[in-house]
XYZ file of C-alpha atoms in Angstrom:
302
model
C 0.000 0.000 0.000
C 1.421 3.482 -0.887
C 2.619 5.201 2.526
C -0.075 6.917 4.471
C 0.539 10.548 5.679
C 1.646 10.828 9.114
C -1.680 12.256 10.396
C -3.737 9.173 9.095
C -1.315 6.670 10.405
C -1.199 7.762 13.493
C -5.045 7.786 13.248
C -4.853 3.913 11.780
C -2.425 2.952 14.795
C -5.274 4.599 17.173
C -7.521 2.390 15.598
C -5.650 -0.761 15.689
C -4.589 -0.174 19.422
C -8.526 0.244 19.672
C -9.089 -4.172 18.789
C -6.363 -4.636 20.835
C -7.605 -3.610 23.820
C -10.018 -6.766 23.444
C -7.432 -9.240 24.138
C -8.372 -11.428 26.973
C -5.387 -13.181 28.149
C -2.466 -12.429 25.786
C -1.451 -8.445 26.789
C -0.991 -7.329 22.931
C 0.514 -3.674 23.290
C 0.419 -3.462 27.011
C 2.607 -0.983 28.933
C 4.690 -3.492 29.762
C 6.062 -2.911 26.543
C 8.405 0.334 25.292
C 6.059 2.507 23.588
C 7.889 2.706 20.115
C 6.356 -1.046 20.152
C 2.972 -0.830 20.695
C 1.806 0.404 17.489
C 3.494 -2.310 15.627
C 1.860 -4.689 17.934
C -1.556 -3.419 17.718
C -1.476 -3.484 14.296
C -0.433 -7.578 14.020
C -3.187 -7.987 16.527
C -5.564 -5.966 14.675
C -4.590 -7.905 11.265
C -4.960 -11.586 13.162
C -8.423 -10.338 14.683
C -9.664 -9.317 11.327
C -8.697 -12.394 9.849
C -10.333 -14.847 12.791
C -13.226 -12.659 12.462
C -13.683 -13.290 8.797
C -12.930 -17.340 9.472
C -16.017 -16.581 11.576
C -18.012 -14.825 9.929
C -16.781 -13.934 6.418
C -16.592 -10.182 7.213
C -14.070 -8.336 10.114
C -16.114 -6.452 12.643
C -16.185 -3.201 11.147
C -18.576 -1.594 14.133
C -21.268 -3.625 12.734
C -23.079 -7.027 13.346
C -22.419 -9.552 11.459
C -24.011 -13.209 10.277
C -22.233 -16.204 9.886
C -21.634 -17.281 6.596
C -21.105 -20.536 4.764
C -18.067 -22.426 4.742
C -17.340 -21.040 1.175
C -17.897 -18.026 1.842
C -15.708 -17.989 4.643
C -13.153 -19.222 2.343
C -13.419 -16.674 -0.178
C -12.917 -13.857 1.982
C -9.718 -15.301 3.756
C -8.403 -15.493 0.251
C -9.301 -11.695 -0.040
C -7.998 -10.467 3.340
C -4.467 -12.481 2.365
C -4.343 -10.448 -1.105
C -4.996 -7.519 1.448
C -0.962 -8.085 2.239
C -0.224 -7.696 -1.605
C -2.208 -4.126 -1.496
C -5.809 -5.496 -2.770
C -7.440 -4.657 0.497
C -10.964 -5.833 1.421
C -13.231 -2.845 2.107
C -13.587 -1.067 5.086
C -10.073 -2.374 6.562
C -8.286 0.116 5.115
C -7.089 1.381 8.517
C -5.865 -2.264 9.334
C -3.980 -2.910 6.755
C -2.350 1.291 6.286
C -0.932 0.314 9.810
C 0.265 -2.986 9.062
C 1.812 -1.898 6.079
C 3.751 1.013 7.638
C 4.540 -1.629 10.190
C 6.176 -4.065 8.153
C 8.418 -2.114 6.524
C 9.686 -0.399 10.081
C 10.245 -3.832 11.181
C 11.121 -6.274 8.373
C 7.965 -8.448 9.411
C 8.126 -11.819 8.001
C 5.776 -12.159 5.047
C 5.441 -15.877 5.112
C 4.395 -15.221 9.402
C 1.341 -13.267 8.418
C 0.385 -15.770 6.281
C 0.924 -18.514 8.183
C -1.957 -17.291 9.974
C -4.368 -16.966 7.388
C -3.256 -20.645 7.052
C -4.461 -21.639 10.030
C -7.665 -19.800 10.042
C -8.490 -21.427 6.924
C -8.115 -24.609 8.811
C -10.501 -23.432 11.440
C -13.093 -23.039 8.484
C -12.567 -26.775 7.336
C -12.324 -28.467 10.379
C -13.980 -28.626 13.818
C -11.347 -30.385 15.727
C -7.751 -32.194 15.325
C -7.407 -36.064 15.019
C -4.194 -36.404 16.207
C -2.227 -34.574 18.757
C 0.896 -33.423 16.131
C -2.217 -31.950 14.137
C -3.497 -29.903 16.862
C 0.577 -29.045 17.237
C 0.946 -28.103 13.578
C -2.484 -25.491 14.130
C -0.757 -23.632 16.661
C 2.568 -23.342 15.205
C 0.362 -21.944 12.155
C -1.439 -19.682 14.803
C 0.068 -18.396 17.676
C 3.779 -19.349 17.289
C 3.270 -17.147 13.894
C 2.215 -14.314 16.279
C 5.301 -14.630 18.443
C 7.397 -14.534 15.835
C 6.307 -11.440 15.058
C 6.642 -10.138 18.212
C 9.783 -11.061 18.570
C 10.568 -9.138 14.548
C 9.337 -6.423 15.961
C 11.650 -6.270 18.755
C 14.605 -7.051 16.391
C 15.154 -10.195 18.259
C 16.895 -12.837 15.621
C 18.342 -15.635 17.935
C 16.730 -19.013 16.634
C 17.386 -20.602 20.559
C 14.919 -17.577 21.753
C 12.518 -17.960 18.751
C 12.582 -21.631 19.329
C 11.538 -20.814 22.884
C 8.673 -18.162 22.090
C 7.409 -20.585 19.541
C 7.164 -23.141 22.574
C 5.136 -20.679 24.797
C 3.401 -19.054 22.349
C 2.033 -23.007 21.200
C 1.388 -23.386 25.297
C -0.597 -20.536 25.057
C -3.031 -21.200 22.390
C -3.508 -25.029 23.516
C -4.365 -23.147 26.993
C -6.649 -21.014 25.350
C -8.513 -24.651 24.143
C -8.621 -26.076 27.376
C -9.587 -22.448 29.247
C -12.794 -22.887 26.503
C -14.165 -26.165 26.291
C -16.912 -25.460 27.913
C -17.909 -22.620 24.901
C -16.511 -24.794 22.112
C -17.859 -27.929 22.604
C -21.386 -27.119 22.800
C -21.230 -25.502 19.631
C -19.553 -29.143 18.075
C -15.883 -27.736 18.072
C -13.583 -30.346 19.836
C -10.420 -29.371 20.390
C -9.257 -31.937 22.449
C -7.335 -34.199 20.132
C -9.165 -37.228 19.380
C -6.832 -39.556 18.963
C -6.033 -39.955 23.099
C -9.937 -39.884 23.991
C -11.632 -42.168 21.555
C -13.275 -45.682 21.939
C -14.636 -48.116 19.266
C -18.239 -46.714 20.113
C -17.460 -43.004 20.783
C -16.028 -40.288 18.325
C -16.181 -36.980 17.804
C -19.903 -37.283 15.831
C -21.213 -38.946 19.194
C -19.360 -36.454 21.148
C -21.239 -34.111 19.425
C -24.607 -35.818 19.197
C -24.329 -36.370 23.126
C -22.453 -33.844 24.449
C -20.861 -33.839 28.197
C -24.214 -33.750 30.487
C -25.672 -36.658 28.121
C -22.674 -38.950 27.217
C -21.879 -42.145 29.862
C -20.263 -41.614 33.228
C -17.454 -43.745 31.111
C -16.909 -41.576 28.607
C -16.694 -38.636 30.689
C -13.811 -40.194 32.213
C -11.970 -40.627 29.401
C -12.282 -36.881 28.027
C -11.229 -36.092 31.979
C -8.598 -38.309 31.417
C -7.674 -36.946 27.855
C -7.786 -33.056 29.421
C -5.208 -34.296 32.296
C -2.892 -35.625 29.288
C -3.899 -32.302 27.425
C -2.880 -29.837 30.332
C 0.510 -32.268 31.191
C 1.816 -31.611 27.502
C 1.055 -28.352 27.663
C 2.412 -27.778 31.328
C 5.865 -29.063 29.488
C 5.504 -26.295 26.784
C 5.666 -23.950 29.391
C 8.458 -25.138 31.139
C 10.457 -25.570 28.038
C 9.466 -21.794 27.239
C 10.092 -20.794 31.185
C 13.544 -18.969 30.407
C 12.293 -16.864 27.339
C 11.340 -13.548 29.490
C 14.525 -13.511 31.303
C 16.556 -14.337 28.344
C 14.798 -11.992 25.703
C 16.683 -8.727 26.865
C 15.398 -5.497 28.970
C 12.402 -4.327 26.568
C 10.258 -7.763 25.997
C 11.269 -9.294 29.816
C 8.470 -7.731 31.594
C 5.801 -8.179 28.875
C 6.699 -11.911 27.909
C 6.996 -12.656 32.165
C 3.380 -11.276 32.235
C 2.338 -13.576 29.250
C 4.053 -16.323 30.597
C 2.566 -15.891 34.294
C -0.725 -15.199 32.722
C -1.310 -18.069 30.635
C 0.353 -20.853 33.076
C -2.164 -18.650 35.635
C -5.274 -19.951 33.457
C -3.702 -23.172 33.017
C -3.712 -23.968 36.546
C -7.043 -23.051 37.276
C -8.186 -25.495 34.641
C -6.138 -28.185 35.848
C -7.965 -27.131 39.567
C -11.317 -27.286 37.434
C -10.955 -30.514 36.507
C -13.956 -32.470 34.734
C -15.955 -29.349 35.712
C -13.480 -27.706 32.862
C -16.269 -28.907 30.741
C -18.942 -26.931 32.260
C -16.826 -23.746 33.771
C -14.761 -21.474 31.750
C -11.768 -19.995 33.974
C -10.706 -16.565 33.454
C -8.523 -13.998 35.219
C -9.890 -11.534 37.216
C -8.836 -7.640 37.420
C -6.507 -8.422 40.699
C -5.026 -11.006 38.922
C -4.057 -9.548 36.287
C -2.596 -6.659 38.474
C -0.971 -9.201 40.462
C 1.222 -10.693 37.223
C 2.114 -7.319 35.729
C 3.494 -6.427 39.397
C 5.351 -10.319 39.160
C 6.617 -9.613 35.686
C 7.897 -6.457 36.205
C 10.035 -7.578 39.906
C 11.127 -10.821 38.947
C 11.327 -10.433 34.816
C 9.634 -14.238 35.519
């Protein structure tokens, strides 16, 4: 996209930092971070949202509601919000995509990241759950390790140990997310829980879904507990692979990756303390919490 004048990018930055402020549990452009980062940040975020929302919904939430469209559909306008990166830009996201181009020539962001993620939102519209543990792995690395990379670009940060690390939390993170909403998804037929380590010869994800938690057997609900307790061990490993990123990032990303370390492996441990009621109760963070980990991050850099 031609360069914007400085008055209407700093308006399309005020606009990105606007979606980002709707991030639940990852802190995208908090002040945690150095300010000359923010902006770059909220316009990734903004980008991702626009894209999950049109996996959703085939449209971005431009202020308006939107219906759900067919899987077609769907498809059709990821394809046009990925040509938005080559300067064909879907109406109405003009904003989005002024920032994000002003952003990623600042920062040298990795083409083949942002699309990564269109990747994996296309797989979101084609699928309603992962057969296999390695492809619930390959999502995420699509997905969220994408995002950390570009984090990480936009902090100049080029070490492949520490990018190898931040892909590790950043795929602990999103499989968190999964098991923080099971009780959302699955009623509405999405299984994320792999199905590979849960299914029997007379249950599979099409029962799962016919039956649901409060109708299948006592049986069965033991094995998804079971499955979730293999889930949150795997991804409790993630994390602790990940644990030395903050510390090891340098001075300007230390405080914001300790708080999205601290704040993830926060949620994870309140749905391990759920347990089966995971299915039924979504865990969340709370105001104090969240006050609590930025005042962690910022004394112990996690």
């Amino acid at each position: 996209m031609p360069v914007a004048p400085e008055a209407q990018l700093a308006a399309d930055y005020v606009h990105c930092a606007r979606i980002a402020r709707h991030a639940e549990n990852f802190p995208v452009a908090s002040r945690l971070l150095p300010a000359r980062f923010r902006p770059h940040l909220a316009a990734v975020y903004a980008y991702a949202r626009g894209a999950d929302d049109v996996a959703d919904e085939a449209s971005p939430r431009i202020g308006e509601a939107v219906v759900a469209a067919d899987a077609d559909s769907r498809l059709a306008a990821l394809d046009a919000w990925e040509r938005g990166l080559d300067g064909d830009v879907p109406p109405g996201t003009e904003p989005v995509f002024r920032a994000l181009a002003a952003s990623r020539r600042a920062c040298s962001l990795p083409d083949g990241e942002l699309r990564r993620l269109i990747e994996a939102f296309r797989y979101d519209v084609r699928h309603q759950g992962y057969a296999t543990w390695e492809d619930l792995l390959a999502y995420a690395r699509n997905s969220a390790a994408a995002i950390g990379r570009l984090v990480l670009s936009v902090a100049a940060v080029d070490d492949a140990d520490l990018i190898g690390a931040s892909d590790d939390l950043c795929v602990a993170l999103q499989l968190t997310n999964f098991w923080q909403d099971l009780s959302r998804d699955m009623p509405r037929g999405r299984i994320t829980l792999p199905e590979s380590i849960w299914r029997s010869k007379s249950f599979d994800a099409a029962r799962l879904r016919t039956d649901g938690w409060g109708v299948t057997s006592a049986a069965n609900r033991t094995r998804l507990t079971s499955a979730l307790d293999i889930a949150i061990a795997r991804t409790e490993e993630l994390f602790q692979r990940s644990r030395k990123l903050p510390a090891q990032s340098g001075p300007a990303l230390a405080s914001y990756l300790g708080a999205v370390w601290i704040g993830g492996h926060t949620i994870l441990s309140r749905v391990r303390e759920l347990g089966p009621r995971a299915f039924l109760e979504r865990p969340s963070l709370t105001w104090t919490d969240r006050a609590a980990i930025a005042w962690r991050a910022v004394v112990t850099r996690a």
